Amino acid sequence: MAADAGMAPRPLRRALLGSGRRPVGPLAPRRPPGGRDAGRAAERRRTAQAGQQAGSRAFRDCHTRRPRAPYPVSAAWALIGRDLDSRVLIGVAKCSSLPPPALACNARSPPASKCVTTLEGHENEVKSVAWAPSGNLLATCSRDKSVWVWEVDEEDEYECVSVLNSHTQDVKHVVWHPSQELLASASYDDTVKLYREEEDDWVCCATLEGHESTVWSLAFDPSGQRLASCSDDRTVRIWRQYLPGNEQGVACSGSDPSWKCICTLSGFHSRTIYDIAWCQLTGALATACGDDAIRVFQEDPNSDPQQPTFSLTAHLHQAHSQDVNCVAWNPKEPGLLASCSDDGEVAFWKYQRPEGL
């Protein structure tokens, strides 16, 4: 069921340190003391005054960090090594004192780190890597069209336990169920695949079809019963799991659950949606888009669970000056969102859930 794209979100406010830009909407800035040159500071003040006249704010930009790499393609609160060749690097970082989470990017010197393991086997770029909730399994995916599942023992030895070749094109993203050893992958072949372990091997147990172009990213909701996917077709789809014998009468194959699309968010995004993140604390759904914007959706409290509707509650039209590649919610602090972009910046935002949702 498509959500109403005509509903206007509450206005937002944003301030990217180091860029001198501000958005309009429910995100508002929280930033450390100190500033840029007077020209940029004056521009920020002028934009902030204009934004305040637009109405209430739900988002705050905490601060921005510019990495040394050409542009950041992913952001995550849990540190995971990643390379753009055919290797996966497992690293350990050490820091004598931990800065406050919201100010972590202000550390003047990076913590000492070293690579402790390199996993090899993929034949092309490794696009995504994800830990299972148990911490004993690691999933990787690649442009070689494969998904690999690795097992780690108590001595930090990694062994590939399965190579899955269910996709017919590049695999863009992998994500684990929040409490089960259920793995999902997104691909250039326009599909989503789900995998589980069966008799000491991993098998594809479901294929989700419906997107009309590349599926870029996936995110489970806090319960793990629903999965969100985003695509080059500029839509977000919400999929729900139905167990055998369910009251809704959704057909299942044997003992395997069935997944059904119960909601499509369309008309909100003007370009490719590169990433999606479902906050495990608040239920907010954030998207990163090729139109330089960040959007946040909330499920309407009185909507039918079998046909839910979502409202656009925050929209940062110019969250970054180029494509937004990734968004990630902090797992401990409600509403704290990180984003990264082709513009070389990593920004931190504080989202305030609108009243009544």
Coordinates of C-alpha atoms in Angstrom, one line a residue:
M1 CA 0.0 0.0 0.0
A2 CA 1.6 3.3 -1.1
A3 CA 1.9 6.0 1.5
D4 CA 0.5 9.5 0.8
A5 CA 3.3 11.4 -0.8
G6 CA 1.3 14.6 -0.7
M7 CA 1.6 14.9 3.1
A8 CA 3.9 17.8 4.0
P9 CA 6.4 17.1 6.8
R10 CA 7.1 19.4 9.6
P11 CA 9.9 21.8 8.7
L12 CA 13.5 20.9 9.4
R13 CA 16.6 22.8 10.3
R14 CA 20.2 21.8 9.6
A15 CA 23.7 23.2 9.9
L16 CA 26.7 21.4 8.4
L17 CA 29.9 22.6 10.1
G18 CA 32.6 23.2 7.5
S19 CA 30.1 23.7 4.6
G20 CA 28.1 26.8 5.6
R21 CA 24.9 25.2 4.4
R22 CA 21.6 24.8 6.3
P23 CA 18.5 22.8 5.4
V24 CA 14.9 23.3 6.2
G25 CA 13.1 20.7 8.3
P26 CA 12.9 18.8 11.7
L27 CA 16.7 18.3 12.1
A28 CA 18.5 21.0 14.2
P29 CA 22.2 21.4 14.9
R30 CA 24.2 20.6 17.9
R31 CA 27.8 21.5 17.3
P32 CA 31.1 21.9 19.3
P33 CA 32.5 25.4 20.0
G34 CA 34.8 27.1 17.6
G35 CA 34.1 28.1 14.0
R36 CA 35.3 28.6 10.5
D37 CA 36.1 31.9 8.9
A38 CA 33.8 34.9 9.5
G39 CA 32.2 34.7 6.0
R40 CA 31.0 31.1 6.6
A41 CA 29.9 31.9 10.2
A42 CA 27.9 34.9 8.9
E43 CA 26.3 32.7 6.2
R44 CA 25.4 30.1 8.8
R45 CA 23.7 32.8 11.0
R46 CA 21.7 34.1 8.1
T47 CA 20.6 30.7 7.0
A48 CA 19.7 29.7 10.6
Q49 CA 17.5 32.9 11.0
A50 CA 15.7 32.0 7.8
G51 CA 15.2 28.4 8.9
Q52 CA 13.8 29.5 12.3
Q53 CA 11.1 31.5 10.5
A54 CA 10.0 28.3 8.7
G55 CA 8.5 26.8 11.9
S56 CA 9.3 24.0 14.3
R57 CA 12.4 21.9 13.9
A58 CA 12.8 18.1 14.3
F59 CA 16.4 17.5 13.2
R60 CA 19.7 19.0 14.5
D61 CA 23.0 18.7 12.7
C62 CA 25.5 17.9 15.5
H63 CA 28.7 18.4 13.5
T64 CA 30.5 17.4 10.3
R65 CA 33.8 15.5 9.8
R66 CA 35.7 15.4 6.5
P67 CA 37.7 12.2 6.1
R68 CA 40.9 11.9 4.1
A69 CA 39.4 9.4 1.6
P70 CA 38.0 10.7 -1.7
Y71 CA 34.4 10.3 -0.4
P72 CA 32.8 8.1 2.2
V73 CA 30.5 5.4 0.9
S74 CA 29.4 3.9 4.1
A75 CA 28.9 4.9 7.8
A76 CA 28.4 2.5 10.7
W77 CA 28.4 2.8 14.5
A78 CA 30.1 -0.6 14.9
L79 CA 33.6 -0.6 13.5
I80 CA 34.1 -3.0 10.7
G81 CA 37.0 -3.1 8.3
R82 CA 36.2 -2.9 4.6
D83 CA 38.2 -2.7 1.3
L84 CA 37.2 -2.0 -2.3
D85 CA 39.3 -4.8 -3.7
S86 CA 38.5 -8.5 -3.2
R87 CA 39.6 -8.6 0.5
V88 CA 37.9 -8.1 3.8
L89 CA 40.1 -6.6 6.5
I90 CA 39.4 -7.3 10.2
G91 CA 41.0 -4.6 12.4
V92 CA 41.3 -3.7 16.0
A93 CA 41.3 -0.1 17.3
K94 CA 42.6 0.9 20.7
C95 CA 42.0 4.2 22.4
S96 CA 43.2 5.2 25.9
S97 CA 40.2 7.4 26.6
L98 CA 36.8 7.4 24.9
P99 CA 35.3 10.8 23.9
P100 CA 31.6 11.4 24.2
P101 CA 29.7 9.6 21.5
A102 CA 28.3 12.7 19.8
L103 CA 31.7 14.3 19.8
A104 CA 33.8 11.3 18.7
C105 CA 34.8 12.9 15.4
N106 CA 36.4 15.8 17.3
A107 CA 39.3 13.6 18.4
R108 CA 42.5 15.3 17.1
S109 CA 44.5 12.1 16.7
P110 CA 43.0 8.7 15.6
P111 CA 43.3 5.7 17.9
A112 CA 46.1 3.2 17.2
S113 CA 44.8 0.3 15.1
K114 CA 46.2 -2.7 13.3
C115 CA 44.9 -5.3 10.8
V116 CA 44.7 -8.7 12.5
T117 CA 43.1 -10.7 9.7
T118 CA 42.6 -10.5 6.0
L119 CA 39.9 -12.6 4.4
E120 CA 40.4 -13.5 0.8
G121 CA 38.3 -15.3 -1.8
H122 CA 36.0 -12.8 -3.5
E123 CA 37.0 -12.2 -7.1
N124 CA 35.9 -8.6 -7.3
E125 CA 35.1 -5.6 -5.1
V126 CA 33.7 -6.4 -1.7
K127 CA 30.6 -4.1 -1.4
S128 CA 29.3 -4.9 2.1
V129 CA 30.1 -6.7 5.3
A130 CA 27.9 -7.4 8.4
W131 CA 28.2 -9.3 11.7
A132 CA 25.5 -11.6 12.9
P133 CA 24.0 -10.7 16.3
S134 CA 25.8 -13.6 17.9
G135 CA 29.2 -12.2 16.8
N136 CA 30.2 -15.6 15.5
L137 CA 29.2 -15.2 11.9
L138 CA 30.3 -12.6 9.3
A139 CA 28.7 -12.1 5.9
T140 CA 30.3 -10.4 2.9
C141 CA 29.1 -9.7 -0.6
S142 CA 30.8 -8.7 -3.8
R143 CA 30.5 -7.6 -7.4
D144 CA 31.4 -11.2 -8.2
K145 CA 27.6 -12.0 -7.5
S146 CA 28.3 -14.0 -4.4
V147 CA 27.5 -13.9 -0.7
W148 CA 30.0 -15.5 1.7
V149 CA 29.3 -16.6 5.3
W150 CA 32.3 -16.8 7.6
E151 CA 32.6 -18.3 11.0
V152 CA 34.9 -17.1 13.7
D153 CA 36.1 -19.2 16.6
E154 CA 37.3 -18.2 20.1
E155 CA 40.9 -17.8 18.8
D156 CA 39.7 -15.3 16.1
E157 CA 40.3 -17.8 13.3
Y158 CA 37.9 -17.2 10.3
E159 CA 36.6 -20.0 8.1
C160 CA 34.3 -19.7 5.1
V161 CA 31.4 -22.0 5.8
S162 CA 29.3 -21.2 2.7
V163 CA 29.5 -19.4 -0.6
L164 CA 26.0 -18.5 -1.9
N165 CA 25.6 -17.8 -5.6
S166 CA 21.8 -17.1 -5.7
H167 CA 22.0 -13.7 -7.3
T168 CA 22.6 -13.2 -11.0
Q169 CA 24.3 -9.7 -10.7
D170 CA 26.4 -7.7 -8.3
V171 CA 25.4 -8.0 -4.6
K172 CA 25.2 -4.5 -3.1
H173 CA 24.4 -5.1 0.6
V174 CA 24.0 -7.7 3.3
V175 CA 22.3 -7.4 6.7
W176 CA 21.4 -9.8 9.5
H177 CA 18.1 -10.3 11.3
P178 CA 18.4 -8.5 14.7
S179 CA 18.0 -11.7 16.8
Q180 CA 18.2 -14.7 14.5
E181 CA 20.8 -16.1 12.2
L182 CA 18.8 -15.0 9.1
L183 CA 20.7 -13.2 6.4
A184 CA 19.3 -10.9 3.7
S185 CA 21.1 -9.5 0.6
A186 CA 20.3 -6.9 -2.0
S187 CA 21.4 -7.0 -5.6
Y188 CA 21.7 -5.3 -9.0
D189 CA 19.4 -8.1 -10.3
D190 CA 16.5 -6.1 -8.7
T191 CA 15.8 -8.8 -6.0
V192 CA 16.3 -9.4 -2.3
K193 CA 17.4 -12.9 -1.1
L194 CA 17.1 -14.4 2.4
Y195 CA 19.3 -17.2 3.7
R196 CA 19.3 -19.6 6.6
E197 CA 21.4 -22.5 7.8
E198 CA 20.1 -25.9 6.9
E199 CA 21.9 -29.2 7.6
D200 CA 25.4 -27.6 8.1
D201 CA 25.1 -25.4 5.0
W202 CA 23.4 -22.1 4.1
V203 CA 20.6 -22.0 1.6
C204 CA 18.5 -19.3 0.0
C205 CA 15.0 -19.7 1.6
A206 CA 13.2 -16.7 0.0
T207 CA 13.4 -14.3 -3.0
L208 CA 11.6 -11.0 -2.7
E209 CA 10.6 -9.5 -6.1
G210 CA 8.9 -6.2 -6.8
H211 CA 11.5 -3.6 -7.3
E212 CA 12.0 -2.4 -10.9
S213 CA 15.7 -1.7 -10.6
T214 CA 18.8 -2.2 -8.5
V215 CA 18.1 -2.8 -4.8
W216 CA 20.8 -0.9 -2.9
S217 CA 20.2 -1.5 0.8
L218 CA 18.1 -3.3 3.4
A219 CA 17.2 -2.8 7.0
F220 CA 15.2 -4.9 9.5
D221 CA 12.8 -3.3 11.9
P222 CA 13.4 -3.8 15.7
S223 CA 11.3 -6.9 15.9
G224 CA 12.8 -8.5 12.8
Q225 CA 9.3 -9.3 11.4
R226 CA 9.6 -6.6 8.7
L227 CA 12.3 -5.7 6.3
A228 CA 12.7 -2.4 4.4
S229 CA 14.4 -2.3 1.0
C230 CA 15.4 0.8 -1.1
S231 CA 16.1 0.9 -4.8
D232 CA 17.2 2.7 -7.9
D233 CA 13.5 2.8 -8.8
R234 CA 13.2 5.5 -6.1
T235 CA 10.9 3.5 -3.9
V236 CA 11.1 2.0 -0.4
R237 CA 9.3 -1.3 0.1
I238 CA 8.3 -2.8 3.4
W239 CA 8.2 -6.6 3.6
R240 CA 6.5 -8.6 6.3
Q241 CA 7.2 -12.2 7.4
Y242 CA 4.3 -14.6 7.7
L243 CA 4.8 -17.9 9.5
P244 CA 3.0 -21.1 8.3
G245 CA -0.6 -21.2 9.6
N246 CA -0.8 -17.4 9.9
E247 CA -4.2 -15.9 10.6
Q248 CA -4.0 -13.7 7.4
G249 CA -4.0 -16.8 5.2
V250 CA -0.8 -15.9 3.4
A251 CA 0.5 -19.1 1.7
C252 CA 3.8 -20.6 2.9
S253 CA 6.0 -23.3 1.4
G254 CA 6.3 -26.1 3.9
S255 CA 7.8 -24.9 7.2
D256 CA 9.5 -21.9 5.6
P257 CA 8.0 -18.4 6.4
S258 CA 6.7 -16.3 3.5
W259 CA 7.6 -12.7 2.9
K260 CA 5.0 -10.2 1.4
C261 CA 5.3 -6.6 0.4
I262 CA 2.8 -4.7 2.6
C263 CA 3.7 -1.1 1.9
T264 CA 5.4 0.9 -0.9
L265 CA 6.7 4.4 -0.2
S266 CA 6.7 6.2 -3.6
G267 CA 6.8 9.8 -4.8
F268 CA 9.1 11.0 -2.0
H269 CA 12.5 10.6 -3.7
S270 CA 13.6 12.2 -7.0
R271 CA 16.7 10.0 -7.5
T272 CA 18.2 6.7 -6.5
I273 CA 17.8 5.7 -2.8
Y274 CA 21.3 4.4 -1.8
D275 CA 20.7 3.4 1.8
I276 CA 18.0 2.9 4.4
A277 CA 18.3 2.6 8.2
W278 CA 15.6 1.5 10.7
C279 CA 16.2 2.9 14.2
Q280 CA 16.0 0.0 16.7
L281 CA 15.1 2.5 19.5
T282 CA 12.5 4.7 17.9
G283 CA 11.2 2.9 14.9
A284 CA 12.2 5.9 12.6
L285 CA 13.1 5.0 9.0
A286 CA 15.8 7.1 7.4
T287 CA 16.9 7.1 3.8
A288 CA 20.0 8.4 1.9
C289 CA 19.3 9.7 -1.6
G290 CA 21.1 10.7 -4.7
D291 CA 19.3 14.0 -4.6
D292 CA 21.6 15.1 -1.7
A293 CA 18.7 14.7 0.8
I294 CA 18.0 12.8 3.9
R295 CA 14.4 11.8 4.7
V296 CA 12.9 10.3 7.9
F297 CA 9.6 8.4 8.0
Q298 CA 7.5 7.3 10.9
E299 CA 4.8 4.7 10.9
D300 CA 1.3 6.1 11.5
P301 CA 0.2 4.9 15.0
N302 CA -3.3 3.9 13.9
S303 CA -2.5 2.3 10.6
D304 CA -3.3 -1.4 9.9
P305 CA -0.3 -3.6 10.7
Q306 CA -1.0 -5.6 7.6
Q307 CA -1.2 -2.5 5.4
P308 CA 0.8 0.1 7.3
T309 CA 1.1 3.8 6.3
F310 CA 4.2 6.0 6.9
S311 CA 4.4 9.8 7.2
L312 CA 7.4 11.8 6.1
T313 CA 8.4 13.6 9.3
A314 CA 11.8 15.0 8.3
H315 CA 13.3 16.2 5.0
L316 CA 16.7 17.7 4.7
H317 CA 16.7 19.0 1.1
Q318 CA 20.5 19.7 1.1
A319 CA 21.8 17.5 3.8
H320 CA 25.0 17.3 1.7
S321 CA 26.2 19.0 -1.4
Q322 CA 26.4 15.7 -3.3
D323 CA 24.9 12.2 -3.2
V324 CA 24.2 10.9 0.3
N325 CA 25.6 7.4 0.3
C326 CA 24.8 6.0 3.8
V327 CA 22.8 6.7 7.0
A328 CA 23.2 5.0 10.3
W329 CA 21.3 5.3 13.6
N330 CA 23.2 5.2 16.9
P331 CA 22.2 2.0 18.7
K332 CA 22.3 3.6 22.1
E333 CA 21.3 7.2 21.8
P334 CA 17.8 7.7 20.4
G335 CA 17.6 9.9 17.4
L336 CA 21.3 10.3 16.7
L337 CA 21.9 9.8 13.0
A338 CA 25.2 9.7 11.0
S339 CA 25.3 10.3 7.3
C340 CA 28.1 10.3 4.7
S341 CA 28.3 11.6 1.1
D342 CA 30.2 12.0 -2.1
D343 CA 31.1 15.5 -0.9
G344 CA 33.7 14.0 1.5
E345 CA 31.8 14.8 4.7
V346 CA 30.4 12.7 7.5
A347 CA 27.6 14.6 9.3
F348 CA 25.8 13.8 12.6
W349 CA 22.2 14.7 13.2
K350 CA 19.8 14.7 16.1
Y351 CA 16.2 13.7 15.2
Q352 CA 13.3 14.7 17.4
R353 CA 10.2 12.6 16.9
P354 CA 7.2 14.8 16.2
E355 CA 4.5 14.7 18.9
G356 CA 1.6 12.3 18.3
L357 CA 3.7 9.7 16.5

